[in-house]
């Protein structure tokens, strides 16, 4: 895990006013994304393509707050697959849009000793995440839902009905569109993500 934190695992590509992201969020991802956005002030929307999640929760929350403070929107294409911490990143968008077919995977967290739900709801371990969701969507209901949806070593792919039950999107679900891959191996990694769970 420490070794993975020293590699650049998040890929970026700017096209017009969109910044496309792919890969794992690690300790380098925040500075990487911040540099790209500061060099491309026209960027208004982050398009999350294939993102398995985060191996550095602190950095992930930094990224999320930066996205919200910059007033950026987030978008999922019909071929987007995001999970775990990448769902938090999506939720940090001021506007959050999604095409039918996109996949959002959620689960609980573990600190290596206990699963999240083994801590009382008032425990300080929950506070950063509860505060995050309060700040992003005005409620921590979605946070508790993710903890109950699947264990830390599993994943739950949300149905469109489940997505509509929470303030995940700020706009109605969009029709699926055909898209070309933005990154090499995007389709391969997408298929691997979906087949792993």
Tab-separated table of C-alpha atoms in Angstrom, residues 24-161:
chain	number	residue	atom	x	y	z
A	24	UNK	CA	-7.077	4.900	-8.100
A	25	UNK	CA	-6.989	7.924	-5.796
A	26	UNK	CA	-3.799	7.961	-3.727
A	27	UNK	CA	-1.598	10.487	-1.901
A	28	UNK	CA	-0.457	12.084	-5.182
A	29	UNK	CA	-3.931	12.547	-6.692
A	30	UNK	CA	-4.912	15.807	-5.013
A	31	UNK	CA	-1.838	17.790	-6.103
A	32	UNK	CA	-2.044	16.205	-9.534
A	33	UNK	CA	-5.693	17.209	-10.035
A	34	UNK	CA	-5.183	20.670	-8.473
A	35	UNK	CA	-2.262	21.410	-10.819
A	36	UNK	CA	-4.263	20.371	-13.885
A	37	UNK	CA	-7.268	22.494	-12.874
A	38	UNK	CA	-5.149	25.536	-12.031
A	39	UNK	CA	-3.441	25.200	-15.430
A	40	UNK	CA	-6.829	24.860	-17.158
A	41	UNK	CA	-9.140	27.476	-15.616
A	42	UNK	CA	-11.771	26.710	-18.270
A	43	UNK	CA	-12.500	23.338	-16.624
A	44	UNK	CA	-16.021	23.263	-15.210
A	45	UNK	CA	-16.767	19.544	-14.961
A	46	UNK	CA	-14.971	16.430	-13.743
A	47	UNK	CA	-15.942	13.362	-15.744
A	48	UNK	CA	-15.190	10.246	-13.712
A	49	UNK	CA	-14.611	7.322	-16.076
A	50	UNK	CA	-13.296	4.178	-14.354
A	51	UNK	CA	-12.277	4.712	-10.733
A	52	UNK	CA	-12.050	1.803	-8.260
A	53	UNK	CA	-11.728	4.114	-5.251
A	54	UNK	CA	-9.129	5.491	-2.871
A	55	UNK	CA	-6.199	4.102	-0.911
A	56	UNK	CA	-5.774	7.426	0.910
A	57	UNK	CA	-8.987	8.695	2.499
A	58	UNK	CA	-7.410	11.924	3.733
A	59	UNK	CA	-6.285	12.879	0.224
A	60	UNK	CA	-9.650	11.850	-1.170
A	61	UNK	CA	-11.486	14.200	1.210
A	62	UNK	CA	-9.032	16.981	0.281
A	63	UNK	CA	-9.873	16.446	-3.378
A	64	UNK	CA	-13.581	16.476	-2.620
A	65	UNK	CA	-13.461	19.760	-0.723
A	66	UNK	CA	-11.311	21.313	-3.462
A	67	UNK	CA	-13.854	20.298	-6.105
A	68	UNK	CA	-16.709	21.825	-4.106
A	69	UNK	CA	-14.766	24.994	-3.254
A	70	UNK	CA	-13.939	25.482	-6.937
A	71	UNK	CA	-17.635	25.176	-7.815
A	72	UNK	CA	-16.987	22.247	-10.167
A	73	UNK	CA	-19.625	19.804	-11.388
A	74	UNK	CA	-19.221	16.040	-11.698
A	75	UNK	CA	-20.492	13.781	-14.467
A	76	UNK	CA	-20.802	10.043	-15.104
A	77	UNK	CA	-21.009	8.692	-18.638
A	78	UNK	CA	-22.998	5.585	-19.488
A	79	UNK	CA	-19.725	3.608	-19.411
A	80	UNK	CA	-18.472	5.097	-16.114
A	81	UNK	CA	-17.778	2.729	-13.227
A	82	UNK	CA	-16.877	4.289	-9.891
A	83	UNK	CA	-16.657	2.771	-6.438
A	84	UNK	CA	-15.847	3.539	-2.823
A	85	UNK	CA	-13.942	6.845	-2.434
A	86	UNK	CA	-14.620	7.742	-6.067
A	87	UNK	CA	-18.318	7.918	-5.166
A	88	UNK	CA	-17.398	10.515	-2.519
A	89	UNK	CA	-15.538	12.441	-5.221
A	90	UNK	CA	-18.597	12.335	-7.466
A	91	UNK	CA	-20.774	13.575	-4.593
A	92	UNK	CA	-18.541	16.633	-4.154
A	93	UNK	CA	-19.754	18.159	-7.422
A	94	UNK	CA	-21.979	21.220	-7.125
A	95	UNK	CA	-24.033	19.739	-9.983
A	96	UNK	CA	-24.010	15.952	-10.315
A	97	UNK	CA	-25.238	14.370	-13.533
A	98	UNK	CA	-25.261	10.782	-14.713
A	99	UNK	CA	-26.215	8.856	-17.822
A	100	UNK	CA	-28.168	5.621	-17.558
A	101	UNK	CA	-25.779	2.668	-17.467
A	102	UNK	CA	-23.180	4.250	-15.185
A	103	UNK	CA	-22.285	2.096	-12.181
A	104	UNK	CA	-21.817	3.350	-8.608
A	105	UNK	CA	-20.369	0.885	-6.106
A	106	UNK	CA	-20.613	1.536	-2.379
A	107	UNK	CA	-19.499	-0.293	0.747
A	108	UNK	CA	-18.508	0.098	4.373
A	109	UNK	CA	-15.015	0.906	5.566
A	110	UNK	CA	-12.721	-0.900	7.970
A	111	UNK	CA	-9.773	0.454	9.939
A	112	UNK	CA	-8.171	-2.983	10.033
A	113	UNK	CA	-9.660	-3.714	13.434
A	114	UNK	CA	-13.378	-3.102	13.093
A	115	UNK	CA	-15.994	-2.504	10.435
A	116	UNK	CA	-17.534	0.977	10.467
A	117	UNK	CA	-20.875	-0.177	11.863
A	118	UNK	CA	-19.145	-1.776	14.851
A	119	UNK	CA	-18.487	1.769	16.071
A	120	UNK	CA	-21.427	3.625	17.663
A	121	UNK	CA	-23.000	6.241	15.402
A	122	UNK	CA	-21.684	8.957	17.684
A	123	UNK	CA	-18.092	7.640	17.568
A	124	UNK	CA	-15.411	10.098	16.375
A	125	UNK	CA	-14.390	7.632	13.639
A	126	UNK	CA	-17.573	8.561	11.755
A	127	UNK	CA	-17.219	12.320	12.133
A	128	UNK	CA	-15.114	13.196	9.041
A	129	UNK	CA	-17.522	11.298	6.782
A	130	UNK	CA	-20.672	12.537	8.464
A	131	UNK	CA	-19.392	16.111	8.260
A	132	UNK	CA	-18.461	15.587	4.622
A	133	UNK	CA	-21.941	14.451	3.598
A	134	UNK	CA	-23.607	17.146	5.676
A	135	UNK	CA	-21.504	19.710	3.820
A	136	UNK	CA	-22.030	18.180	0.376
A	137	UNK	CA	-25.709	17.211	0.408
A	138	UNK	CA	-27.120	18.482	3.705
A	139	UNK	CA	-27.583	15.058	5.309
A	140	UNK	CA	-25.527	12.058	6.393
A	141	UNK	CA	-28.242	9.554	5.380
A	142	UNK	CA	-26.304	8.458	2.297
A	143	UNK	CA	-23.216	7.803	4.413
A	144	UNK	CA	-25.111	5.394	6.684
A	145	UNK	CA	-26.660	3.746	3.634
A	146	UNK	CA	-23.208	2.991	2.168
A	147	UNK	CA	-22.104	1.348	5.425
A	148	UNK	CA	-25.139	-0.930	5.427
A	149	UNK	CA	-25.005	-1.718	1.698
A	150	UNK	CA	-21.939	-3.994	1.797
A	151	UNK	CA	-19.020	-5.026	4.009
A	152	UNK	CA	-15.657	-3.339	3.565
A	153	UNK	CA	-14.291	-6.230	1.469
A	154	UNK	CA	-17.375	-6.339	-0.770
A	155	UNK	CA	-19.238	-3.891	-3.008
A	156	UNK	CA	-22.868	-3.072	-3.719
A	157	UNK	CA	-23.710	-1.713	-7.169
A	158	UNK	CA	-26.558	0.735	-6.721
A	159	UNK	CA	-29.721	0.399	-8.766
A	160	UNK	CA	-31.173	3.477	-10.447
A	161	UNK	CA	-34.032	3.288	-7.935
